[in-house]
Amino acid sequence: MHPELTPGAARALGAAARWATHLGRSAIGPVDFFLGLINEEEGRPAFWLRTFGLSASSVRSHLLGPDAAPLPASLAATVNPHQEALAGQLLQAGRLLALQLEGEAVVSTEHLLLALLQQDEPLRTLLDKAGFRAADLEAKLLGEQGPPLTLDEPLQLSDPTEQMDAARILDANANRAREGMRVLGWRDVPTDN
């Protein structure tokens, strides 16, 4: 069972399968996954490329050579990304990163990008040569969270609604009793507890 994906991550997974098909591969490799992740110019992985002064097209040229043809928009994938071993590994690693960084299990393109860079050293080396410093990206993404919070005592998150409900019932009944005593002529009935 695969984790839940953001729409962008699902599109990137599909683009990785189309890249593998386009390049004549029978299985999706790490480069195909990276190309799928940077396939959308408005996506977060492409944004991170731009923060390093790179464009998706320049990195694609570096990875595939200057004569590499772009991915045709209408190309159908012959590889099923959900049946790929590497895809399963990346999705599970991305899920763990999502839980660690966001506290939820929905995998985004950033989680997949981090998982890919952490698991594939040859791809990291290729990207470093292209000017995309994987270590700097990891420091930015992982460093945004800050150190984990440590508590001197365990945090108690008990639900106070039962106590609040009981207090409201007692307060309302005390008000009714006071009003009843006032009607009966008891003048020295205290109004506050």
Backbone as a printed PyTorch tensor [residue, N CA C, xyz], in Angstrom:
tensor([[[  0.8350,  -1.1760,   0.0000],
         [  0.0000,   0.0000,   0.0000],
         [  0.8830,   1.2440,   0.0000]],

        [[  0.6090,   2.1580,  -0.9200],
         [  1.4110,   3.3670,  -1.0380],
         [  0.7970,   4.4880,  -0.2270]],

        [[  1.6340,   5.4050,   0.2720],
         [  1.1120,   6.5290,   1.0430],
         [  0.3440,   7.5050,   0.1530]],

        [[ -0.4220,   8.3600,   0.8060],
         [ -1.1720,   9.3850,   0.0880],
         [ -0.2030,  10.4270,  -0.4710]],

        [[ -0.4580,  10.8700,  -1.6950],
         [  0.3990,  11.8360,  -2.3680],
         [ -0.3460,  13.1410,  -2.5950]],

        [[  0.3920,  14.2530,  -2.5740],
         [ -0.1910,  15.5100,  -3.0180],
         [ -0.4080,  15.4010,  -4.5240]],

        [[ -1.2720,  16.2360,  -5.1100],
         [ -1.4510,  16.1800,  -6.5640],
         [ -0.1420,  16.3900,  -7.3240]],

        [[  0.7110,  17.2940,  -6.8460],
         [  1.9980,  17.5270,  -7.5020],
         [  2.8970,  16.3090,  -7.4660]],

        [[  2.9070,  15.6050,  -6.3250],
         [  3.7310,  14.3920,  -6.2100],
         [  3.2000,  13.2950,  -7.1290]],

        [[  1.8820,  13.1880,  -7.2340],
         [  1.3030,  12.1840,  -8.1390],
         [  1.6610,  12.4950,  -9.5900]],

        [[  1.6050,  13.7820,  -9.9590],
         [  1.9860,  14.1640, -11.3320],
         [  3.4720,  13.9070, -11.5760]],

        [[  4.3090,  14.1660, -10.5790],
         [  5.7510,  13.9280, -10.7210],
         [  6.0420,  12.4460, -10.9040]],

        [[  5.3160,  11.6070, -10.1920],
         [  5.4830,  10.1550, -10.3340],
         [  5.1050,   9.7140, -11.7430]],

        [[  4.0020,  10.2540, -12.2470],
         [  3.6040,   9.9530, -13.6260],
         [  4.6110,  10.4670, -14.6330]],

        [[  5.1470,  11.6630, -14.3930],
         [  6.1630,  12.2290, -15.2910],
         [  7.4370,  11.3880, -15.2750]],

        [[  7.7970,  10.8370, -14.1160],
         [  8.9810,   9.9670, -14.0370],
         [  8.7840,   8.7360, -14.9060]],

        [[  7.5860,   8.1670, -14.8820],
         [  7.2940,   6.9970, -15.7250],
         [  7.3490,   7.3770, -17.2030]],

        [[  6.8640,   8.5650, -17.5500],
         [  6.9160,   9.0050, -18.9460],
         [  8.3560,   9.2840, -19.3790]],

        [[  9.1780,   9.8230, -18.4600],
         [ 10.5890,  10.0340, -18.7980],
         [ 11.2770,   8.7000, -19.0600]],

        [[ 11.0190,   7.7020, -18.2220],
         [ 11.6290,   6.3830, -18.4210],
         [ 11.2160,   5.8210, -19.7730]],

        [[  9.9530,   5.9580, -20.1260],
         [  9.4610,   5.4910, -21.4230],
         [ 10.1240,   6.2630, -22.5550]],

        [[ 10.1940,   7.5780, -22.4090],
         [ 10.7890,   8.4520, -23.4300],
         [ 12.2600,   8.1060, -23.6790]],

        [[ 12.9620,   7.7410, -22.6030],
         [ 14.3860,   7.4280, -22.7220],
         [ 14.6380,   5.9580, -23.0360]],

        [[ 13.5650,   5.1870, -23.2570],
         [ 13.7000,   3.7950, -23.6620],
         [ 14.0850,   2.8490, -22.5470]],

        [[ 13.7540,   3.1810, -21.3250],
         [ 14.0990,   2.3190, -20.1920],
         [ 12.9070,   1.4300, -19.8450]],

        [[ 13.2100,   0.2630, -19.3210],
         [ 12.1400,  -0.6530, -18.9210],
         [ 11.7300,  -0.4410, -17.4630]],

        [[ 12.5140,   0.3170, -16.7170],
         [ 12.2120,   0.6200, -15.3150],
         [ 12.5990,   2.0660, -15.0420]],

        [[ 11.9740,   2.6330, -14.0300],
         [ 12.2630,   4.0260, -13.6660],
         [ 13.5190,   4.0510, -12.8090]],

        [[ 14.4710,   4.8790, -13.2130],
         [ 15.6970,   5.0420, -12.4540],
         [ 15.6970,   6.3580, -11.6920]],

        [[ 16.7270,   6.5760, -10.8750],
         [ 16.8070,   7.8090, -10.0890],
         [ 16.7800,   9.0830, -10.9410]],

        [[ 17.4680,   9.0560, -12.0820],
         [ 17.4620,  10.2360, -12.9660],
         [ 16.0520,  10.4920, -13.4850]],

        [[ 15.3300,   9.4380, -13.8320],
         [ 13.9550,   9.5960, -14.3040],
         [ 13.0770,  10.2250, -13.2210]],

        [[ 13.2690,   9.7750, -11.9760],
         [ 12.5040,  10.3630, -10.8790],
         [ 12.8310,  11.8410, -10.7160]],

        [[ 14.1090,  12.1610, -10.7840],
         [ 14.4820,  13.5680, -10.6430],
         [ 13.8890,  14.4010, -11.7770]],

        [[ 13.9650,  13.8830, -13.0020],
         [ 13.3810,  14.6000, -14.1400],
         [ 11.8740,  14.7640, -13.9690]],

        [[ 11.2210,  13.7550, -13.4140],
         [  9.7880,  13.8580, -13.1480],
         [  9.4840,  14.9220, -12.1030]],

        [[ 10.3470,  15.0210, -11.0920],
         [ 10.1340,  16.0050, -10.0330],
         [ 10.3130,  17.4370, -10.5300]],

        [[ 11.2360,  17.6500, -11.4520],
         [ 11.4690,  19.0180, -11.9480],
         [ 10.6920,  19.2960, -13.2270]],

        [[  9.8040,  18.3950, -13.6080],
         [  9.0760,  18.5200, -14.8600],
         [  8.1640,  19.7480, -14.8930]],

        [[  7.5730,  20.0990, -13.7470],
         [  6.6860,  21.2600, -13.6810],
         [  7.4780,  22.4770, -13.2150]],

        [[  7.5250,  23.4910, -14.0490],
         [  8.2860,  24.7030, -13.7330],
         [  7.7870,  25.3980, -12.4670]],

        [[  6.4830,  25.2740, -12.1790],
         [  5.9320,  25.9450, -11.0090],
         [  5.9900,  25.0810,  -9.7540]],

        [[  6.5220,  23.8800,  -9.8500],
         [  6.6140,  22.9820,  -8.7020],
         [  7.7350,  23.3700,  -7.7550]],

        [[  7.6820,  22.8230,  -6.5350],
         [  8.6890,  23.1370,  -5.5180],
         [ 10.0970,  22.6720,  -5.9040]],

        [[ 10.2870,  21.4720,  -6.4880],
         [ 11.6480,  21.1040,  -6.8840],
         [ 12.2520,  22.0780,  -7.9050]],

        [[ 11.4560,  22.5230,  -8.8690],
         [ 11.9560,  23.5060,  -9.8410],
         [ 12.2510,  24.8330,  -9.1510]],

        [[ 11.4440,  25.1840,  -8.1590],
         [ 11.7100,  26.3900,  -7.3640],
         [ 13.0740,  26.2850,  -6.6910]],

        [[ 13.3610,  25.1090,  -6.0960],
         [ 14.6510,  24.9470,  -5.4280],
         [ 15.8000,  25.0170,  -6.4150]],

        [[ 15.5970,  24.5200,  -7.6410],
         [ 16.6360,  24.6900,  -8.6570],
         [ 16.9240,  26.1690,  -8.8750]],

        [[ 15.8550,  26.9580,  -9.0130],
         [ 16.0310,  28.3970,  -9.2540],
         [ 16.7430,  29.0910,  -8.1030]],

        [[ 16.5260,  28.6260,  -6.8600],
         [ 17.2250,  29.2480,  -5.7270],
         [ 18.7280,  29.0020,  -5.8030]],

        [[ 19.1330,  27.9620,  -6.5160],
         [ 20.5550,  27.6910,  -6.7250],
         [ 21.0450,  28.3170,  -8.0360]],

        [[ 20.2030,  29.1170,  -8.6700],
         [ 20.5980,  29.7870,  -9.9100],
         [ 20.5580,  28.8810, -11.1240]],

        [[ 19.7820,  27.8090, -11.0610],
         [ 19.7110,  26.8480, -12.1620],
         [ 18.3030,  26.8220, -12.7480]],

        [[ 18.2110,  26.3410, -13.9590],
         [ 16.9040,  26.1200, -14.5730],
         [ 16.7210,  24.6150, -14.7730]],

        [[ 15.4640,  24.2040, -14.8690],
         [ 15.1820,  22.7870, -15.0970],
         [ 15.7950,  22.3260, -16.4110]],

        [[ 15.7380,  23.1770, -17.4310],
         [ 16.2820,  22.7760, -18.7320],
         [ 17.8010,  22.6220, -18.6880]],

        [[ 18.5050,  23.4820, -17.9420],
         [ 19.9630,  23.3510, -17.8600],
         [ 20.3630,  22.0740, -17.1150]],

        [[ 19.6170,  21.7280, -16.0710],
         [ 19.9260,  20.4980, -15.3270],
         [ 19.5950,  19.2800, -16.1830]],

        [[ 18.4670,  19.3380, -16.9150],
         [ 18.1410,  18.2260, -17.8230],
         [ 19.2470,  18.0290, -18.8490]],

        [[ 19.7620,  19.1170, -19.4120],
         [ 20.8510,  19.0270, -20.3940],
         [ 22.0960,  18.4110, -19.7630]],

        [[ 22.3600,  18.7780, -18.5240],
         [ 23.5350,  18.2310, -17.8500],
         [ 23.3600,  16.7220, -17.6080]],

        [[ 22.1430,  16.3060, -17.2290],
         [ 21.8990,  14.8930, -16.9260],
         [ 21.7960,  14.0260, -18.1780]],

        [[ 21.2070,  14.5750, -19.2520],
         [ 20.9190,  13.7690, -20.4360],
         [ 21.7780,  14.1240, -21.6420]],

        [[ 22.5190,  15.2010, -21.5650],
         [ 23.3090,  15.6570, -22.6980],
         [ 22.5940,  16.7970, -23.4100]],

        [[ 23.3470,  17.6140, -24.1350],
         [ 22.7520,  18.7970, -24.7730],
         [ 21.7680,  18.4690, -25.8890]],

        [[ 21.8370,  17.2770, -26.4410],
         [ 20.9450,  16.9170, -27.5490],
         [ 19.6840,  16.1920, -27.0990]],

        [[ 19.4580,  16.1090, -25.7920],
         [ 18.2970,  15.3630, -25.2860],
         [ 17.0060,  16.0660, -25.6840]],

        [[ 16.0870,  15.2930, -26.1800],
         [ 14.7890,  15.8310, -26.5930],
         [ 13.9190,  16.0510, -25.3620]],

        [[ 13.0890,  17.0880, -25.3760],
         [ 12.1820,  17.3040, -24.2350],
         [ 11.1120,  16.2240, -24.1760]],

        [[ 10.4760,  16.1270, -23.0400],
         [  9.4330,  15.1260, -22.8360],
         [  8.1780,  15.5440, -23.5930]],

        [[  7.7190,  14.7310, -24.5460],
         [  6.4810,  15.0670, -25.2550],
         [  5.2810,  15.0420, -24.2990]],

        [[  4.4360,  16.0450, -24.3810],
         [  3.2940,  16.1650, -23.4680],
         [  2.3010,  15.0210, -23.6420]],

        [[  2.1910,  14.5020, -24.8450],
         [  1.1800,  13.4680, -25.0970],
         [  1.7070,  12.0390, -24.9360]],

        [[  2.9550,  11.8890, -24.5290],
         [  3.5510,  10.5580, -24.3980],
         [  2.8960,   9.7730, -23.2660]],

        [[  2.4740,   8.5730, -23.5580],
         [  1.9110,   7.6780, -22.5380],
         [  3.0240,   6.7920, -21.9910]],

        [[  3.0120,   6.6000, -20.6780],
         [  4.0430,   5.7860, -20.0420],
         [  3.7570,   4.3060, -20.2490]],

        [[  4.8100,   3.5430, -20.5110],
         [  4.6770,   2.0870, -20.5960],
         [  5.1010,   1.4390, -19.2820]],

        [[  5.6700,   2.2290, -18.3760],
         [  6.1250,   1.7340, -17.0790],
         [  5.1050,   2.1750, -16.0310]],

        [[  4.6900,   1.2670, -15.1690],
         [  3.7670,   1.6070, -14.0930],
         [  4.5820,   1.9960, -12.8640]],

        [[  4.5550,   3.2680, -12.4630],
         [  5.4130,   3.6880, -11.3430],
         [  5.0350,   3.0310, -10.0210]],

        [[  3.7900,   2.6000,  -9.8730],
         [  3.3720,   1.9930,  -8.6110],
         [  3.8460,   0.5440,  -8.4770]],

        [[  4.3870,  -0.0200,  -9.5500],
         [  4.9150,  -1.3830,  -9.4810],
         [  6.4450,  -1.3940,  -9.4420]],

        [[  7.0480,  -0.2300,  -9.3910],
         [  8.5100,  -0.1310,  -9.3820],
         [  9.0470,  -0.2240,  -7.9600]],

        [[ 10.1050,  -1.0020,  -7.7740],
         [ 10.7160,  -1.1540,  -6.4480],
         [ 11.2700,   0.1780,  -5.9570]],

        [[ 11.9520,   0.9120,  -6.8420],
         [ 12.5270,   2.1920,  -6.4410],
         [ 11.4310,   3.1680,  -6.0430]],

        [[ 10.3310,   3.1650,  -6.7770],
         [  9.2140,   4.0520,  -6.4400],
         [  8.6780,   3.7230,  -5.0500]],

        [[  8.5260,   2.4430,  -4.7540],
         [  8.0470,   2.0420,  -3.4360],
         [  8.9800,   2.5030,  -2.3280]],

        [[ 10.2880,   2.3660,  -2.5620],
         [ 11.2600,   2.8100,  -1.5670],
         [ 11.1790,   4.3190,  -1.3600]],

        [[ 11.0890,   5.0600,  -2.4710],
         [ 11.0300,   6.5220,  -2.3650],
         [  9.7450,   6.9810,  -1.6960]],

        [[  8.6350,   6.3340,  -2.0190],
         [  7.3720,   6.7210,  -1.4100],
         [  7.3800,   6.4660,   0.0910]],

        [[  7.9340,   5.3490,   0.5170],
         [  7.9950,   5.0570,   1.9510],
         [  8.9590,   6.0110,   2.6590]],

        [[ 10.1090,   6.2760,   2.0340],
         [ 11.0490,   7.2360,   2.6300],
         [ 10.4320,   8.6370,   2.6560]],

        [[  9.7090,   8.9890,   1.6020],
         [  9.0150,  10.2810,   1.5730],
         [  7.9620,  10.3770,   2.6570]],

        [[  7.2570,   9.2830,   2.9070],
         [  6.2410,   9.2650,   3.9700],
         [  6.8880,   9.4930,   5.3290]],

        [[  8.0290,   8.8550,   5.5760],
         [  8.7280,   9.0600,   6.8510],
         [  9.1890,  10.5110,   6.9970]],

        [[  9.6660,  11.0990,   5.8990],
         [ 10.0700,  12.5110,   5.9420],
         [  8.8650,  13.4160,   6.1810]],

        [[  7.7350,  13.0930,   5.5510],
         [  6.5170,  13.8870,   5.7530],
         [  6.0920,  13.8430,   7.2150]],

        [[  6.1490,  12.6590,   7.8130],
         [  5.7960,  12.5290,   9.2230],
         [  6.7680,  13.3090,  10.0970]],

        [[  8.0460,  13.2320,   9.7700],
         [  9.0730,  13.9170,  10.5560],
         [  8.9520,  15.4310,  10.4280]],

        [[  8.7610,  15.9250,   9.2040],
         [  8.7840,  17.3650,   8.9580],
         [  7.4340,  18.0410,   9.1400]],

        [[  6.3620,  17.3600,   8.7540],
         [  5.0460,  17.9950,   8.7490],
         [  4.0960,  17.4110,   9.7900]],

        [[  4.4140,  16.2400,  10.3040],
         [  3.5280,  15.6080,  11.2590],
         [  2.3430,  14.9080,  10.6220]],

        [[  2.3650,  14.7520,   9.3170],
         [  1.3020,  14.0100,   8.6280],
         [  1.9270,  13.1600,   7.5390]],

        [[  1.1660,  12.1920,   7.0410],
         [  1.7210,  11.1910,   6.1350],
         [  1.5120,  11.4990,   4.6580]],

        [[  1.0640,  12.6810,   4.3100],
         [  0.8530,  13.0350,   2.9060],
         [  2.2010,  13.4360,   2.3060]],

        [[  2.5890,  12.7460,   1.2340],
         [  3.9110,  12.9350,   0.6250],
         [  3.8310,  13.9870,  -0.4690]],

        [[  4.7130,  14.9920,  -0.3760],
         [  4.7770,  16.0620,  -1.3730],
         [  6.0070,  15.8640,  -2.2590]],

        [[  6.1490,  16.7320,  -3.2490],
         [  7.3200,  16.6550,  -4.1250],
         [  8.6070,  16.9420,  -3.3670]],

        [[  8.5550,  17.8130,  -2.3710],
         [  9.7600,  18.0850,  -1.5720],
         [ 10.1880,  16.8440,  -0.7940]],

        [[  9.2200,  16.1200,  -0.2530],
         [  9.5540,  14.8960,   0.4820],
         [ 10.1770,  13.8650,  -0.4520]],

        [[  9.6050,  13.7230,  -1.6620],
         [ 10.1760,  12.7870,  -2.6320],
         [ 11.5750,  13.2210,  -3.0640]],

        [[ 11.7560,  14.5190,  -3.2600],
         [ 13.0760,  15.0290,  -3.6540],
         [ 14.1140,  14.7300,  -2.5740]],

        [[ 13.7790,  15.0180,  -1.3240],
         [ 14.7070,  14.7220,  -0.2290],
         [ 14.9990,  13.2310,  -0.1330]],

        [[ 13.9570,  12.4140,  -0.2500],
         [ 14.1490,  10.9600,  -0.1720],
         [ 15.0650,  10.4800,  -1.2880]],

        [[ 14.8610,  10.9880,  -2.4920],
         [ 15.6870,  10.5910,  -3.6320],
         [ 17.1380,  10.9870,  -3.4150]],

        [[ 17.3600,  12.2090,  -2.9640],
         [ 18.7310,  12.6800,  -2.7560],
         [ 19.4180,  11.9360,  -1.6160]],

        [[ 18.6530,  11.5530,  -0.6000],
         [ 19.2480,  10.8200,   0.5210],
         [ 19.5720,   9.3750,   0.1650]],

        [[ 18.8550,   8.8120,  -0.8080],
         [ 19.0320,   7.3930,  -1.1190],
         [ 19.9420,   7.1260,  -2.3060]],

        [[ 20.2140,   8.1150,  -3.1360],
         [ 20.9840,   7.8370,  -4.3430],
         [ 22.2100,   8.7420,  -4.4380]],

        [[ 23.3470,   8.2190,  -4.0040],
         [ 24.5970,   8.9800,  -4.0020],
         [ 25.0880,   9.3170,  -5.4150]],

        [[ 24.9970,   8.4000,  -6.4110],
         [ 25.4280,   8.7790,  -7.7620],
         [ 24.6350,   9.9640,  -8.3280]],

        [[ 23.3330,  10.0200,  -8.0530],
         [ 22.5330,  11.1570,  -8.5140],
         [ 22.9750,  12.4300,  -7.8130]],

        [[ 23.2510,  12.3480,  -6.5250],
         [ 23.7470,  13.5250,  -5.7880],
         [ 25.0190,  14.0560,  -6.4310]],

        [[ 25.9280,  13.1390,  -6.8050],
         [ 27.1880,  13.5480,  -7.4180],
         [ 26.9440,  14.2450,  -8.7550]],

        [[ 26.0560,  13.6670,  -9.5650],
         [ 25.7120,  14.2910, -10.8500],
         [ 25.1260,  15.6850, -10.6540]],

        [[ 24.2340,  15.8090,  -9.6910],
         [ 23.5930,  17.1020,  -9.4460],
         [ 24.5650,  18.1160,  -8.8670]],

        [[ 25.4840,  17.6500,  -8.0260],
         [ 26.5070,  18.5630,  -7.5020],
         [ 27.3540,  19.1220,  -8.6310]],

        [[ 27.6690,  18.2690,  -9.6150],
         [ 28.4500,  18.7340, -10.7680],
         [ 27.6740,  19.7360, -11.6070]],

        [[ 26.3510,  19.6240, -11.5900],
         [ 25.5030,  20.5680, -12.3310],
         [ 25.2910,  21.8660, -11.5570]],

        [[ 25.7440,  21.9180, -10.3020],
         [ 25.5800,  23.1240,  -9.4920],
         [ 24.4370,  23.0550,  -8.4960]],

        [[ 23.7750,  21.9340,  -8.4190],
         [ 22.6610,  21.7560,  -7.4860],
         [ 23.1950,  21.0380,  -6.2660]],

        [[ 23.4430,  21.7610,  -5.2040],
         [ 24.0650,  21.2110,  -3.9990],
         [ 23.0170,  20.5440,  -3.1120]],

        [[ 22.9930,  19.2230,  -3.1460],
         [ 22.0000,  18.4630,  -2.3900],
         [ 22.1450,  18.7130,  -0.8900]],

        [[ 23.3680,  18.8280,  -0.4030],
         [ 23.5850,  19.0510,   1.0310],
         [ 22.9980,  20.3960,   1.4620]],

        [[ 23.1270,  21.4160,   0.6120],
         [ 22.5600,  22.7300,   0.9350],
         [ 21.0360,  22.6790,   0.9550]],

        [[ 20.4570,  21.9470,   0.0120],
         [ 19.0030,  21.8080,  -0.0140],
         [ 18.5100,  21.0860,   1.2400]],

        [[ 19.1830,  20.0070,   1.6110],
         [ 18.7990,  19.2790,   2.8210],
         [ 18.8840,  20.1780,   4.0450]],

        [[ 19.9490,  20.9700,   4.1220],
         [ 20.1010,  21.8750,   5.2620],
         [ 18.9550,  22.8860,   5.3100]],

        [[ 18.5520,  23.3870,   4.1420],
         [ 17.4470,  24.3620,   4.1080],
         [ 16.1240,  23.7120,   4.5050]],

        [[ 15.8150,  22.5710,   3.9070],
         [ 14.5290,  21.9330,   4.1740],
         [ 14.4600,  21.3240,   5.5670]],

        [[ 15.5110,  20.6670,   5.9820],
         [ 15.5020,  20.0420,   7.2970],
         [ 15.7550,  21.0550,   8.3970]],

        [[ 16.4900,  22.1100,   8.0800],
         [ 16.8050,  23.1430,   9.0630],
         [ 15.6460,  24.0630,   9.3540]],

        [[ 14.6550,  24.1560,   8.4560],
         [ 13.5080,  25.0340,   8.6730],
         [ 12.7030,  24.6040,   9.8840]],

        [[ 12.7920,  23.3510,  10.2720],
         [ 11.9720,  22.8380,  11.3600],
         [ 12.5430,  23.1870,  12.7230]],

        [[ 13.8380,  23.4670,  12.8060],
         [ 14.4490,  23.7390,  14.0910],
         [ 14.6460,  22.4590,  14.8890]],

        [[ 15.2790,  22.5840,  16.0550],
         [ 15.5130,  21.3900,  16.8680],
         [ 14.2090,  20.8830,  17.4680]],

        [[ 14.1560,  19.5850,  17.7790],
         [ 12.9370,  19.0520,  18.3860],
         [ 12.7140,  19.6560,  19.7700]],

        [[ 11.4740,  19.8440,  20.1310],
         [ 11.0910,  20.3970,  21.4170],
         [ 11.2620,  19.3370,  22.4980]],

        [[ 11.9510,  19.7080,  23.5800],
         [ 12.0940,  18.7970,  24.7120],
         [ 11.3800,  19.4090,  25.9060]],

        [[ 10.6640,  18.5810,  26.6410],
         [  9.8970,  19.0300,  27.7930],
         [ 10.4610,  18.4260,  29.0630]],

        [[ 10.4070,  19.1920,  30.1580],
         [ 10.8440,  18.6780,  31.4450],
         [  9.8640,  17.6410,  31.9810]],

        [[  8.5790,  17.8660,  31.7160],
         [  7.5380,  16.9460,  32.1500],
         [  6.7010,  16.5510,  30.9370]],

        [[  6.0820,  15.3810,  30.9750],
         [  5.2260,  14.9960,  29.8430],
         [  4.0630,  15.9770,  29.6920]],

        [[  3.7330,  16.2770,  28.4620],
         [  2.6300,  17.1720,  28.1620],
         [  1.3110,  16.4420,  28.3520]],

        [[  0.4260,  16.9970,  29.1950],
         [ -0.8790,  16.3930,  29.4520],
         [ -1.9170,  17.1300,  28.6220]],

        [[ -2.4970,  16.4340,  27.6670],
         [ -3.5000,  17.0450,  26.8040],
         [ -4.8710,  16.4360,  27.0840]],

        [[ -5.2630,  16.4430,  28.3520],
         [ -6.5770,  15.8910,  28.6890],
         [ -7.6540,  16.8480,  28.2100]],

        [[ -8.7680,  16.2860,  27.8890],
         [ -9.8950,  17.0570,  27.3760],
         [-10.6690,  17.6410,  28.5540]],

        [[-10.6770,  18.9650,  28.7380],
         [-11.3430,  19.5650,  29.8960],
         [-12.8470,  19.7350,  29.7130]],

        [[-13.4200,  19.2560,  28.6250],
         [-14.8420,  19.5180,  28.3730],
         [-15.7380,  18.8970,  29.4240]],

        [[-15.4070,  17.7080,  29.9300],
         [-16.2430,  17.0940,  30.9590],
         [-16.2330,  17.9440,  32.2210]],

        [[-15.0880,  18.4380,  32.6210],
         [-14.9980,  19.2850,  33.8070],
         [-15.7470,  20.5950,  33.5850]],

        [[-15.6170,  21.1590,  32.3840],
         [-16.3050,  22.4150,  32.0780],
         [-17.8160,  22.2020,  32.0610]],

        [[-18.2660,  21.0940,  31.4810],
         [-19.7000,  20.7990,  31.4440],
         [-20.2610,  20.6370,  32.8570]],

        [[-19.5390,  19.9300,  33.7000],
         [-19.9930,  19.7310,  35.0820],
         [-20.0450,  21.0690,  35.8190]],

        [[-19.0620,  21.9160,  35.6160],
         [-19.0480,  23.2320,  36.2700],
         [-20.2140,  24.0850,  35.7950]],

        [[-20.5340,  24.0340,  34.5260],
         [-21.6760,  24.8070,  34.0090],
         [-22.9910,  24.3150,  34.6060]],

        [[-23.1510,  22.9950,  34.7100],
         [-24.3770,  22.4280,  35.2860],
         [-24.5220,  22.8630,  36.7490]],

        [[-23.4310,  22.7730,  37.5160],
         [-23.4760,  23.1910,  38.9270],
         [-23.7850,  24.6790,  39.0420]],

        [[-23.1850,  25.5000,  38.1970],
         [-23.4210,  26.9390,  38.2320],
         [-24.8750,  27.2560,  37.8910]],

        [[-25.4180,  26.6150,  36.8620],
         [-26.8110,  26.8630,  36.4740],
         [-27.7670,  26.4310,  37.5830]],

        [[-27.5200,  25.2890,  38.2090],
         [-28.3840,  24.8300,  39.2900],
         [-28.2740,  25.7310,  40.5170]],

        [[-27.0850,  26.2260,  40.8040],
         [-26.9280,  27.1630,  41.9280],
         [-27.7060,  28.4490,  41.6550]],

        [[-27.6690,  28.9250,  40.4220],
         [-28.4280,  30.1300,  40.0650],
         [-29.9250,  29.8850,  40.2380]],

        [[-30.4210,  28.7270,  39.8140],
         [-31.8440,  28.4000,  39.9760],
         [-32.2290,  28.3280,  41.4530]],

        [[-31.3830,  27.7110,  42.2520],
         [-31.6650,  27.6060,  43.6910],
         [-31.7010,  28.9930,  44.3250]],

        [[-30.7560,  29.8510,  43.9960],
         [-30.7460,  31.2150,  44.5350],
         [-32.0160,  31.9650,  44.1370]],

        [[-32.4130,  31.8220,  42.8500],
         [-33.6160,  32.5040,  42.3730],
         [-34.8550,  31.9720,  43.0890]],

        [[-34.9280,  30.6820,  43.3020],
         [-36.0550,  30.1000,  44.0360],
         [-36.1230,  30.6000,  45.4710]],

        [[-34.9940,  30.6940,  46.1230],
         [-34.9490,  31.1900,  47.5000],
         [-35.3330,  32.6690,  47.5480]],

        [[-34.9350,  33.4340,  46.5470],
         [-35.2850,  34.8460,  46.4980],
         [-36.7950,  35.0060,  46.3550]],

        [[-37.4090,  34.1940,  45.4980],
         [-38.8570,  34.2560,  45.2830],
         [-39.5960,  33.9060,  46.5760]],

        [[-39.0600,  32.9700,  47.3430],
         [-39.6980,  32.5700,  48.6020],
         [-39.4900,  33.5820,  49.7170]],

        [[-38.6990,  34.5820,  49.4720],
         [-38.5380,  35.6360,  50.4700],
         [-37.2340,  35.5910,  51.2470]],

        [[-36.3690,  34.7680,  50.9020],
         [-35.0740,  34.7450,  51.5790],
         [-34.2320,  35.8680,  51.0030]],

        [[-33.9610,  36.8840,  51.7740],
         [-33.2690,  38.0740,  51.2820],
         [-31.7480,  37.9700,  51.4120]],

        [[-31.2600,  37.2140,  52.3250],
         [-29.8090,  37.1740,  52.5620],
         [-29.1640,  36.0070,  51.8310]],

        [[-29.6370,  35.7260,  50.6550],
         [-29.0460,  34.6430,  49.8730],
         [-27.8190,  35.1920,  49.1690]],

        [[-26.6460,  34.5830,  49.4170],
         [-25.4320,  35.0930,  48.7450],
         [-25.5460,  34.8620,  47.2290]],

        [[-25.0290,  35.8230,  46.4730],
         [-25.0990,  35.7230,  45.0170],
         [-23.8540,  35.0910,  44.4320]],

        [[-22.7470,  35.0910,  45.1660],
         [-21.5040,  34.4760,  44.6930],
         [-21.1060,  33.3430,  45.6110]],

        [[-20.4250,  32.3630,  45.0580],
         [-19.9570,  31.2340,  45.8670],
         [-18.7200,  31.5860,  46.6360]]])
